mmCIF file of C-alpha atoms in Angstrom:
data_model
loop_
_atom_site.group_PDB
_atom_site.id
_atom_site.type_symbol
_atom_site.label_atom_id
_atom_site.label_comp_id
_atom_site.label_asym_id
_atom_site.label_seq_id
_atom_site.Cartn_x
_atom_site.Cartn_y
_atom_site.Cartn_z
ATOM 1 C CA ILE A 1 -16.833 6.766 143.463
ATOM 2 C CA VAL A 2 -16.697 6.274 139.583
ATOM 3 C CA GLY A 3 -17.561 8.690 137.015
ATOM 4 C CA SER A 4 -18.765 7.238 133.467
ATOM 5 C CA PRO A 5 -19.106 10.534 131.393
ATOM 6 C CA GLY A 6 -19.814 8.742 128.070
ATOM 7 C CA ASP A 7 -22.666 6.669 129.786
ATOM 8 C CA ASP A 8 -25.679 5.978 127.350
ATOM 9 C CA ASP A 9 -28.838 6.049 129.622
ATOM 10 C CA LEU A 10 -29.869 9.013 127.275
ATOM 11 C CA GLN A 11 -27.345 9.608 124.585
ATOM 12 C CA ASP A 12 -23.854 10.632 126.466
ATOM 13 C CA ARG A 13 -25.522 12.483 129.347
ATOM 14 C CA GLY A 14 -23.165 10.659 131.583
ATOM 15 C CA ALA A 15 -23.519 8.733 134.982
ATOM 16 C CA LEU A 16 -21.706 8.002 138.298
ATOM 17 C CA TRP A 17 -21.306 4.834 140.349
ATOM 18 C CA ILE A 18 -20.992 4.640 143.970
ATOM 19 C CA ILE A 19 -19.365 1.131 144.917
ATOM 20 C CA SER A 20 -18.794 -0.331 148.102
ATOM 21 C CA LEU A 21 -15.641 -2.842 148.137
ATOM 22 C CA ASN A 22 -15.100 -5.883 150.180
ATOM 23 C CA PRO A 23 -11.841 -6.045 151.786
ATOM 24 C CA GLY A 24 -10.071 -8.046 148.812
ATOM 25 C CA GLY A 25 -11.230 -5.479 146.478
ATOM 26 C CA THR A 26 -14.353 -6.985 144.933
ATOM 27 C CA VAL A 27 -17.690 -5.082 144.758
ATOM 28 C CA ALA A 28 -20.054 -5.737 147.590
ATOM 29 C CA SER A 29 -22.790 -3.369 146.503
ATOM 30 C CA TRP A 30 -23.319 -0.191 143.969
ATOM 31 C CA ALA A 31 -25.532 2.157 143.206
ATOM 32 C CA LYS A 32 -25.736 4.189 139.688
ATOM 33 C CA ILE A 33 -26.660 7.795 139.517
ATOM 34 C CA SER A 34 -27.827 9.110 136.025
ATOM 35 C CA ALA A 35 -30.613 10.730 134.369
ATOM 36 C CA THR A 36 -32.805 7.897 134.603
ATOM 37 C CA SER A 37 -31.316 6.473 137.934
ATOM 38 C CA GLY A 38 -30.455 6.733 141.666
ATOM 39 C CA GLY A 39 -33.052 9.438 142.552
ATOM 40 C CA PHE A 40 -31.187 12.092 140.741
ATOM 41 C CA GLY A 41 -33.729 14.959 140.132
ATOM 42 C CA GLY A 42 -31.668 17.054 137.912
ATOM 43 C CA VAL A 43 -31.926 17.638 133.969
ATOM 44 C CA LEU A 44 -29.323 16.230 132.152
ATOM 45 C CA LEU A 45 -28.913 16.663 128.305
ATOM 46 C CA PRO A 46 -27.522 14.946 125.560
ATOM 47 C CA GLU A 47 -23.605 15.140 125.731
ATOM 48 C CA ASP A 48 -23.156 16.794 129.255
ATOM 49 C CA HIS A 49 -20.871 14.128 130.182
ATOM 50 C CA PHE A 50 -21.786 14.079 134.074
ATOM 51 C CA GLY A 51 -19.094 12.151 135.927
ATOM 52 C CA SER A 52 -16.189 13.885 133.991
ATOM 53 C CA SER A 53 -14.956 14.588 137.240
ATOM 54 C CA VAL A 54 -15.864 13.867 140.921
ATOM 55 C CA VAL A 55 -14.649 14.659 144.417
ATOM 56 C CA PRO A 56 -16.076 14.277 147.781
ATOM 57 C CA LEU A 57 -16.540 17.539 149.535
ATOM 58 C CA GLY A 58 -17.290 16.502 153.441
ATOM 59 C CA ASP A 59 -20.651 17.327 154.736
ATOM 60 C CA LEU A 60 -21.852 20.498 153.786
ATOM 61 C CA ASP A 61 -25.499 20.893 154.965
ATOM 62 C CA GLY A 62 -24.954 19.129 158.269
ATOM 63 C CA ASP A 63 -27.367 16.163 157.740
ATOM 64 C CA GLY A 64 -24.514 13.649 158.323
ATOM 65 C CA THR A 65 -23.642 12.570 155.291
ATOM 66 C CA VAL A 66 -20.933 13.731 152.410
ATOM 67 C CA GLU A 67 -21.665 15.939 149.458
ATOM 68 C CA LEU A 68 -20.276 14.807 146.164
ATOM 69 C CA ALA A 69 -19.184 17.755 143.552
ATOM 70 C CA VAL A 70 -19.478 16.006 140.078
ATOM 71 C CA GLY A 71 -18.481 17.655 136.881
ATOM 72 C CA ALA A 72 -20.645 17.771 133.696
ATOM 73 C CA SER A 73 -17.543 19.201 131.443
ATOM 74 C CA GLU A 74 -19.676 19.868 128.180
ATOM 75 C CA ASP A 75 -22.983 21.070 129.824
ATOM 76 C CA SER A 76 -24.379 23.765 127.629
ATOM 77 C CA ASP A 77 -26.351 26.092 130.112
ATOM 78 C CA GLY A 78 -25.094 29.513 128.964
ATOM 79 C CA GLY A 79 -23.282 28.518 125.574
ATOM 80 C CA PHE A 80 -21.897 25.429 123.655
ATOM 81 C CA LYS A 81 -20.012 23.321 126.105
ATOM 82 C CA GLN A 82 -19.352 25.821 129.088
ATOM 83 C CA GLY A 83 -19.275 23.113 131.591
ATOM 84 C CA ALA A 84 -21.324 23.076 134.948
ATOM 85 C CA VAL A 85 -20.602 21.275 138.207
ATOM 86 C CA TRP A 86 -23.245 19.243 140.096
ATOM 87 C CA ILE A 87 -23.446 19.228 144.112
ATOM 88 C CA LEU A 88 -25.248 16.198 145.263
ATOM 89 C CA SER A 89 -26.339 15.207 148.699
ATOM 90 C CA LEU A 90 -26.488 11.545 149.394
ATOM 91 C CA ASN A 91 -28.698 8.890 151.168
ATOM 92 C CA ALA A 92 -26.870 6.309 153.123
ATOM 93 C CA ASP A 93 -27.839 3.755 150.110
ATOM 94 C CA GLY A 94 -25.525 5.909 147.626
ATOM 95 C CA THR A 95 -29.043 7.729 145.941
ATOM 96 C CA VAL A 96 -29.443 10.907 145.665
ATOM 97 C CA ALA A 97 -31.110 13.210 148.440
ATOM 98 C CA SER A 98 -30.545 16.469 146.729
ATOM 99 C CA GLU A 99 -28.588 17.994 144.056
ATOM 100 C CA THR A 100 -27.622 21.561 143.590
ATOM 101 C CA LYS A 101 -26.299 22.892 139.894
ATOM 102 C CA ILE A 102 -23.275 25.148 139.311
ATOM 103 C CA SER A 103 -23.139 26.890 136.097
ATOM 104 C CA GLU A 104 -23.080 30.283 134.709
ATOM 105 C CA THR A 105 -26.655 30.660 134.828
ATOM 106 C CA SER A 106 -27.159 28.541 138.095
ATOM 107 C CA GLY A 107 -26.218 28.177 141.731
ATOM 108 C CA GLY A 108 -25.071 31.715 142.453
ATOM 109 C CA PHE A 109 -21.893 31.360 140.673
ATOM 110 C CA GLY A 110 -21.266 35.224 139.088
ATOM 111 C CA GLY A 111 -18.242 34.181 136.996
ATOM 112 C CA VAL A 112 -18.170 34.446 132.933
ATOM 113 C CA LEU A 113 -17.958 31.198 131.156
ATOM 114 C CA ASP A 114 -17.309 31.006 127.339
ATOM 115 C CA SER A 115 -18.314 28.192 124.783
ATOM 116 C CA ASN A 116 -15.867 25.372 125.224
ATOM 117 C CA ASP A 117 -14.294 26.431 128.419
ATOM 118 C CA TYR A 118 -15.069 22.683 129.753
ATOM 119 C CA PHE A 119 -15.548 24.284 133.201
ATOM 120 C CA GLY A 120 -15.940 21.023 135.660
ATOM 121 C CA THR A 121 -13.386 18.950 133.789
ATOM 122 C CA SER A 122 -11.404 18.518 136.718
ATOM 123 C CA LEU A 123 -12.267 19.051 140.396
ATOM 124 C CA ALA A 124 -10.545 19.036 143.950
ATOM 125 C CA ALA A 125 -11.380 19.894 147.576
ATOM 126 C CA PRO A 126 -8.324 21.824 148.841
ATOM 127 C CA GLY A 127 -10.009 22.266 152.263
ATOM 128 C CA ASP A 128 -11.487 25.742 153.826
ATOM 129 C CA LEU A 129 -9.209 28.251 151.937
ATOM 130 C CA ASP A 130 -11.273 31.278 153.179
ATOM 131 C CA GLY A 131 -11.734 30.168 156.844
ATOM 132 C CA ASP A 132 -15.416 30.288 156.705
ATOM 133 C CA GLY A 133 -15.813 26.722 158.298
ATOM 134 C CA LYS A 134 -16.631 25.150 154.909
ATOM 135 C CA GLU A 135 -14.917 22.856 152.386
ATOM 136 C CA ASP A 136 -14.021 24.870 149.209
ATOM 137 C CA LEU A 137 -13.829 23.731 145.465
ATOM 138 C CA THR A 138 -11.458 24.205 142.820
ATOM 139 C CA VAL A 139 -12.754 23.587 139.163
ATOM 140 C CA GLY A 140 -10.466 23.219 136.189
ATOM 141 C CA ALA A 141 -11.899 24.864 133.076
ATOM 142 C CA HIS A 142 -8.740 23.692 130.330
ATOM 143 C CA GLY A 143 -10.573 25.481 127.280
ATOM 144 C CA ASN A 144 -10.552 28.760 128.935
ATOM 145 C CA ASP A 145 -9.140 31.509 126.420
ATOM 146 C CA ASP A 146 -8.695 34.782 128.082
ATOM 147 C CA SER A 147 -5.509 35.298 126.176
ATOM 148 C CA ALA A 148 -5.145 32.542 124.069
ATOM 149 C CA PHE A 149 -6.904 29.860 122.739
ATOM 150 C CA ALA A 150 -7.136 26.775 125.366
ATOM 151 C CA GLU A 151 -4.709 28.184 127.752
ATOM 152 C CA GLY A 152 -6.778 27.155 130.415
ATOM 153 C CA ALA A 153 -7.801 28.217 134.048
ATOM 154 C CA MET A 154 -8.641 27.287 137.554
ATOM 155 C CA TRP A 155 -11.698 28.281 139.642
ATOM 156 C CA PHE A 156 -12.025 28.719 143.191
ATOM 157 C CA LEU A 157 -15.442 28.255 144.459
ATOM 158 C CA SER A 158 -16.475 29.002 148.369
ATOM 159 C CA LEU A 159 -19.839 27.166 148.761
ATOM 160 C CA ASN A 160 -22.574 27.849 151.256
ATOM 161 C CA SER A 161 -24.310 25.156 153.211
ATOM 162 C CA ASP A 162 -27.201 24.730 150.330
ATOM 163 C CA ALA A 163 -24.236 23.987 147.936
ATOM 164 C CA THR A 164 -24.896 27.391 146.169
ATOM 165 C CA VAL A 165 -21.676 29.437 145.761
ATOM 166 C CA ALA A 166 -20.843 32.117 148.205
ATOM 167 C CA SER A 167 -17.977 33.727 146.415
ATOM 168 C CA TRP A 168 -15.602 32.958 143.717
ATOM 169 C CA SER A 169 -11.964 33.746 142.199
ATOM 170 C CA LYS A 170 -10.352 32.796 138.933
ATOM 171 C CA LEU A 171 -6.498 31.849 138.221
ATOM 172 C CA SER A 172 -5.716 32.336 134.470
ATOM 173 C CA ALA A 173 -3.233 34.134 132.420
ATOM 174 C CA ILE A 174 -4.630 37.494 133.583
ATOM 175 C CA HIS A 175 -6.515 36.888 136.705
ATOM 176 C CA GLY A 176 -5.243 35.841 139.917
ATOM 177 C CA TRP A 177 -1.570 36.658 139.761
ATOM 178 C CA LEU A 178 -0.687 33.456 138.379
ATOM 179 C CA GLY A 179 2.915 34.594 138.135
ATOM 180 C CA CYS A 180 3.847 32.494 134.879
ATOM 181 C CA VAL A 181 3.155 32.738 131.136
ATOM 182 C CA LEU A 182 0.267 30.329 129.789
ATOM 183 C CA ASP A 183 0.289 29.701 126.188
ATOM 184 C CA LEU A 184 -2.294 28.863 123.287
ATOM 185 C CA GLY A 185 -3.272 25.324 123.868
ATOM 186 C CA ASP A 186 -1.381 24.282 127.381
ATOM 187 C CA LEU A 187 -4.859 23.348 128.618
ATOM 188 C CA PHE A 188 -3.807 24.379 132.376
ATOM 189 C CA GLY A 189 -6.397 22.854 134.408
ATOM 190 C CA VAL A 190 -7.094 19.926 132.913
ATOM 191 C CA SER A 191 -6.770 17.893 136.372
ATOM 192 C CA VAL A 192 -6.286 18.926 139.345
ATOM 193 C CA ALA A 193 -5.010 17.217 142.995
ATOM 194 C CA ALA A 194 -5.382 18.700 146.617
ATOM 195 C CA LEU A 195 -1.819 18.423 148.212
ATOM 196 C CA GLY A 196 -2.432 19.549 151.418
ATOM 197 C CA ASP A 197 -0.427 22.461 153.404
ATOM 198 C CA LEU A 198 3.034 21.632 151.850
ATOM 199 C CA ASP A 199 4.595 25.093 152.788
ATOM 200 C CA GLY A 200 3.126 25.425 156.275
ATOM 201 C CA TYR A 201 1.245 28.696 155.487
ATOM 202 C CA GLY A 202 -2.221 27.309 156.863
ATOM 203 C CA ARG A 203 -3.986 27.020 153.323
ATOM 204 C CA GLY A 204 -4.274 24.030 151.121
ATOM 205 C CA ASP A 205 -1.636 23.600 148.132
ATOM 206 C CA ILE A 206 -2.666 22.078 144.853
ATOM 207 C CA ALA A 207 -1.277 20.712 141.615
ATOM 208 C CA VAL A 208 -2.552 21.581 138.256
ATOM 209 C CA GLY A 209 -2.108 19.985 134.988
ATOM 210 C CA ALA A 210 -1.222 21.650 131.590
ATOM 211 C CA SER A 211 -0.835 18.501 129.651
ATOM 212 C CA HIS A 212 -0.540 20.515 126.067
ATOM 213 C CA ASP A 213 2.583 22.750 127.597
ATOM 214 C CA GLY A 214 4.943 23.090 125.144
ATOM 215 C CA ASP A 215 8.065 24.478 127.090
#
């Protein structure tokens, strides 16, 4: 699964490629998902940068195929470059069966996003954190500025079977008991990876990048 956020099918709206590989690593087949390809029925606008991040979620809706979470980090639904995430349900051939958008104005998300938050710049699936039987989603917003410009933040989303948001929480300099200092321009959340349960506590752990930290 390869994101191409600068794809120019329609002016940097972005794209996603689903690539099937041969045993030697060469391409056996491919499908492209964009504003004009792959059965995608959502609306992408210029410079949304769909494909800026992507992660498989497992089978949310029970139809036998996995769903994908795809970041569109410069989507401007509720404000300039606030960001968004698309949840795609795929057909067996890699085309889109259905899509759900999560942003400040879509998908049942109740969090507050500001301009230049870049929600969706990174994604990870840490497992079922809340014990509801469904995969949860972590979403980076490296431009978040709760207490200082671009200090960054992470959002944790619990998803319903229809890919809308059941509940959410935020981890930032002033939310979620982070326990460390984030400074101006740290870009906490610019990257994120699921690590499994390192400490044996029964919950998935994550690694979060803060690429401009100046310690």
